[in-house]
Amino acid sequence: MGDLRCDAAIIGGGPGGYVCALRCAQLGKKTVLVENRELGGTCLNRGCIPTKTLLHTAELYDEIKNHGRELGLLFKGAENLDGLGVDYDALAARKDRITEKLRRGIEGLIRGRQITLVRETAVFLGPQTIGAGGDRITARNIVIAAGSEPASIPVPGADLPVVFNSDGVLSLKSLPESAVIIGGGVIGVEFAALFSSFGKKVTIIEMLPNILNGMDNSVCETMTGILKKRGVEIHRGAKLLEIGDLSGKGLCVYEEGGGRKEASGEIVIMAVGRRPSTKSLGLQASGAVLERGYITVDEGLRTTVPGIYAIGDITGKVQLAHGASAQGLVAAANIAGEGGAGRGGAAKIRYGVIPACVYTNPEIACVGLTETQVKESGIPYKTGNFPAAANGRSLIMNASEGFVKIITHGETGEILGAHIVAPRATDMIGEIAAAMRAEATIEELADTVHPHPTVSEMIMEAAHDVEGLCCHKL
Ligand code: NAI
């Protein structure tokens, strides 16, 4: 057994762990990264990057198929675009190439920063010691960044071969003609957007009264309308009872409005949340405390055990790749004693300004509080809205169904939240997050000149609308 000693040992090489390792090394700490699969974690290998690669093609397909003629496109020799098809082998190969390229990039960064990469499963032997294959790693600080895995529900038939979780869907060798999606959360809605853009039949079965539960009502309503218009069947307040095999297809039996109903699809996608990957870590030997299965951490990402930190999905705080990376930077700053404004202070994560994105078509992006949350808190507030239908660039992009909505403090002008459904919403939300982080007022956002013609003008227009001074709206 090899003995390794270091300042920081990071367990898990996803967007939380590898970023934390890079920052620890940048701050002069001798760092070891332990990962038993590919670097990049769920995000790069089984999540964000592969799904967005598929979605990019789906959007192009949808736009050309449904708007090609109007856009002035023709294939040489063909009178129309009816012959347009999808070469899924080529698409899957592209997805794998992009993933591979990004993975090699991370490997290069890890090597370049002289981080020791141990490709094994890490198990705690004590609060400062972990075993990893034949190695015994003793570290002043340990960061647990082991992530999460898809959850399932204990209904009969949940383990049938037609039932896939998000990992399984991304490994499919061809596009299914139809899919029933259990769960209308982020993953369910992203897959619904993907398959419906490819012209496939999609049914969503969601237990709660709304899809995208927790998001601003305006977002839920708009996206429900957009998906329904695209032919997606959405059953809300619907509880899955069992899954059966109907000649190789999945038959989902569910309860809705007191009645027993059925929906079938070539595949069934289980998208009912993710659970923390705490099982194989030997956490008892670490002494770290769990709360509802997640590792308890403070704002500095410290667990209850000195020298042990936890970041990413395993903390249950924010199940987003960029949230995990942000947590990783905070943990690294605290390990190196480089946190806080004057350095040497304690770094803290600011969850309130981490944007959330859903990669549908058009995209959804949000930051801060929803209108319901603001209303319930009793804060005096104002809202400003601007519809995509009045934005030139959105019309050019065939996306007139979205909007930008900004919520501000009614007296101070502090920006409390923003909710966007629009093309490139996920690229735009960073601007509002930066404004909130810098504690800018709505007047300052409205005064910021936005380039024309862009989708981002909608932010400026919505900011003007908060004061009832939007020029492009009556
Ligand atoms: P989720 O928690 O967002 O949604 C799960 C949905 O399943 C909920 O709406 C829930 O009510 C429903 N559900 C649970 N049991 C059910 C049942 N028996 N019958 C019908 N519906 C049922 O979880 P999801 O979508 O699986 O995503 C997991 C995590 O991954 C999320 O926290 C998400 O933030 C993250 N993620 C983020 C992405 C992004 O930022 N673009 C992309 C993919 C995942």
mmCIF file of N, CA, C and O in Angstrom, residues 371-403:
data_model
loop_
_atom_site.group_PDB
_atom_site.id
_atom_site.type_symbol
_atom_site.label_atom_id
_atom_site.label_comp_id
_atom_site.label_asym_id
_atom_site.label_seq_id
_atom_site.Cartn_x
_atom_site.Cartn_y
_atom_site.Cartn_z
ATOM 1 N N GLU A 371 -41.857 35.302 -7.459
ATOM 2 C CA GLU A 371 -42.847 36.284 -6.990
ATOM 3 C C GLU A 371 -43.610 35.729 -5.780
ATOM 4 O O GLU A 371 -43.896 36.459 -4.829
ATOM 5 N N THR A 372 -43.906 34.435 -5.805
ATOM 6 C CA THR A 372 -44.620 33.827 -4.673
ATOM 7 C C THR A 372 -43.791 33.954 -3.396
ATOM 8 O O THR A 372 -44.320 34.300 -2.334
ATOM 9 N N GLN A 373 -42.481 33.686 -3.501
ATOM 10 C CA GLN A 373 -41.629 33.787 -2.305
ATOM 11 C C GLN A 373 -41.611 35.225 -1.773
ATOM 12 O O GLN A 373 -41.667 35.453 -0.571
ATOM 13 N N VAL A 374 -41.524 36.194 -2.690
ATOM 14 C CA VAL A 374 -41.473 37.601 -2.272
ATOM 15 C C VAL A 374 -42.795 37.977 -1.601
ATOM 16 O O VAL A 374 -42.821 38.590 -0.533
ATOM 17 N N LYS A 375 -43.892 37.558 -2.231
ATOM 18 C CA LYS A 375 -45.221 37.871 -1.690
ATOM 19 C C LYS A 375 -45.358 37.297 -0.288
ATOM 20 O O LYS A 375 -45.787 37.968 0.642
ATOM 21 N N GLU A 376 -44.955 36.035 -0.141
ATOM 22 C CA GLU A 376 -45.098 35.373 1.162
ATOM 23 C C GLU A 376 -44.229 36.022 2.238
ATOM 24 O O GLU A 376 -44.562 35.992 3.411
ATOM 25 N N SER A 377 -43.099 36.615 1.816
ATOM 26 C CA SER A 377 -42.208 37.212 2.817
ATOM 27 C C SER A 377 -42.701 38.597 3.254
ATOM 28 O O SER A 377 -42.176 39.177 4.192
ATOM 29 N N GLY A 378 -43.689 39.115 2.558
ATOM 30 C CA GLY A 378 -44.271 40.396 2.947
ATOM 31 C C GLY A 378 -43.454 41.606 2.504
ATOM 32 O O GLY A 378 -43.775 42.740 2.868
ATOM 33 N N ILE A 379 -42.393 41.409 1.729
ATOM 34 C CA ILE A 379 -41.562 42.522 1.245
ATOM 35 C C ILE A 379 -42.381 43.322 0.223
ATOM 36 O O ILE A 379 -43.016 42.726 -0.657
ATOM 37 N N PRO A 380 -42.367 44.689 0.305
ATOM 38 C CA PRO A 380 -43.050 45.450 -0.749
ATOM 39 C C PRO A 380 -42.281 45.248 -2.064
ATOM 40 O O PRO A 380 -41.044 45.305 -2.059
ATOM 41 N N TYR A 381 -42.974 44.970 -3.142
ATOM 42 C CA TYR A 381 -42.225 44.678 -4.373
ATOM 43 C C TYR A 381 -42.922 45.215 -5.612
ATOM 44 O O TYR A 381 -44.103 45.544 -5.601
ATOM 45 N N LYS A 382 -42.108 45.315 -6.680
ATOM 46 C CA LYS A 382 -42.635 45.682 -8.003
ATOM 47 C C LYS A 382 -42.127 44.643 -8.992
ATOM 48 O O LYS A 382 -41.088 44.020 -8.758
ATOM 49 N N THR A 383 -42.829 44.520 -10.113
ATOM 50 C CA THR A 383 -42.316 43.639 -11.160
ATOM 51 C C THR A 383 -42.258 44.411 -12.477
ATOM 52 O O THR A 383 -43.020 45.356 -12.694
ATOM 53 N N GLY A 384 -41.344 43.997 -13.328
ATOM 54 C CA GLY A 384 -41.268 44.533 -14.681
ATOM 55 C C GLY A 384 -41.245 43.350 -15.638
ATOM 56 O O GLY A 384 -40.632 42.319 -15.333
ATOM 57 N N ASN A 385 -41.944 43.469 -16.747
ATOM 58 C CA ASN A 385 -42.018 42.353 -17.706
ATOM 59 C C ASN A 385 -41.759 42.856 -19.097
ATOM 60 O O ASN A 385 -42.125 43.984 -19.435
ATOM 61 N N PHE A 386 -41.175 42.023 -19.907
ATOM 62 C CA PHE A 386 -41.101 42.357 -21.332
ATOM 63 C C PHE A 386 -41.279 41.073 -22.136
ATOM 64 O O PHE A 386 -40.603 40.073 -21.882
ATOM 65 N N PRO A 387 -42.204 41.082 -23.102
ATOM 66 C CA PRO A 387 -42.472 39.862 -23.862
ATOM 67 C C PRO A 387 -41.497 39.666 -25.030
ATOM 68 O O PRO A 387 -41.142 40.641 -25.711
ATOM 69 N N ALA A 388 -41.127 38.428 -25.265
ATOM 70 C CA ALA A 388 -40.245 38.123 -26.401
ATOM 71 C C ALA A 388 -40.904 38.528 -27.718
ATOM 72 O O ALA A 388 -40.216 38.868 -28.689
ATOM 73 N N ALA A 389 -42.240 38.516 -27.755
ATOM 74 C CA ALA A 389 -42.963 38.840 -28.994
ATOM 75 C C ALA A 389 -42.660 40.268 -29.452
ATOM 76 O O ALA A 389 -42.838 40.603 -30.622
ATOM 77 N N ALA A 390 -42.208 41.134 -28.531
ATOM 78 C CA ALA A 390 -41.911 42.520 -28.900
ATOM 79 C C ALA A 390 -40.408 42.748 -29.075
ATOM 80 O O ALA A 390 -39.968 43.885 -29.212
ATOM 81 N N ASN A 391 -39.627 41.675 -29.059
ATOM 82 C CA ASN A 391 -38.172 41.790 -29.198
ATOM 83 C C ASN A 391 -37.762 41.301 -30.589
ATOM 84 O O ASN A 391 -38.021 40.139 -30.959
ATOM 85 N N GLY A 392 -37.126 42.189 -31.337
ATOM 86 C CA GLY A 392 -36.781 41.882 -32.726
ATOM 87 C C GLY A 392 -35.966 40.613 -32.872
ATOM 88 O O GLY A 392 -36.262 39.753 -33.709
ATOM 89 N N ARG A 393 -34.936 40.475 -32.080
ATOM 90 C CA ARG A 393 -34.043 39.327 -32.225
ATOM 91 C C ARG A 393 -34.769 37.998 -31.934
ATOM 92 O O ARG A 393 -34.513 36.986 -32.599
ATOM 93 N N SER A 394 -35.672 38.018 -30.952
ATOM 94 C CA SER A 394 -36.426 36.795 -30.644
ATOM 95 C C SER A 394 -37.297 36.406 -31.839
ATOM 96 O O SER A 394 -37.420 35.219 -32.164
ATOM 97 N N LEU A 395 -37.885 37.415 -32.484
ATOM 98 C CA LEU A 395 -38.724 37.119 -33.654
ATOM 99 C C LEU A 395 -37.884 36.522 -34.773
ATOM 100 O O LEU A 395 -38.289 35.572 -35.439
ATOM 101 N N ILE A 396 -36.691 37.094 -34.972
ATOM 102 C CA ILE A 396 -35.788 36.567 -36.005
ATOM 103 C C ILE A 396 -35.490 35.099 -35.706
ATOM 104 O O ILE A 396 -35.400 34.262 -36.598
ATOM 105 N N MET A 397 -35.382 34.779 -34.408
ATOM 106 C CA MET A 397 -35.051 33.415 -34.000
ATOM 107 C C MET A 397 -36.292 32.538 -33.841
ATOM 108 O O MET A 397 -36.206 31.436 -33.282
ATOM 109 N N ASN A 398 -37.442 33.002 -34.315
ATOM 110 C CA ASN A 398 -38.669 32.216 -34.249
ATOM 111 C C ASN A 398 -39.085 31.862 -32.835
ATOM 112 O O ASN A 398 -39.614 30.771 -32.590
ATOM 113 N N ALA A 399 -38.789 32.712 -31.867
ATOM 114 C CA ALA A 399 -39.133 32.396 -30.479
ATOM 115 C C ALA A 399 -39.856 33.584 -29.871
ATOM 116 O O ALA A 399 -39.246 34.460 -29.280
ATOM 117 N N SER A 400 -41.161 33.609 -30.050
ATOM 118 C CA SER A 400 -41.901 34.784 -29.580
ATOM 119 C C SER A 400 -42.727 34.494 -28.334
ATOM 120 O O SER A 400 -43.525 35.316 -27.914
ATOM 121 N N GLU A 401 -42.524 33.317 -27.739
ATOM 122 C CA GLU A 401 -43.415 32.959 -26.624
ATOM 123 C C GLU A 401 -42.848 33.266 -25.236
ATOM 124 O O GLU A 401 -43.502 32.999 -24.245
ATOM 125 N N GLY A 402 -41.632 33.759 -25.168
ATOM 126 C CA GLY A 402 -40.999 33.953 -23.868
ATOM 127 C C GLY A 402 -41.171 35.338 -23.287
ATOM 128 O O GLY A 402 -41.971 36.144 -23.761
ATOM 129 N N PHE A 403 -40.384 35.623 -22.269
ATOM 130 C CA PHE A 403 -40.454 36.921 -21.584
ATOM 131 C C PHE A 403 -39.253 37.068 -20.657
ATOM 132 O O PHE A 403 -38.560 36.096 -20.355
#
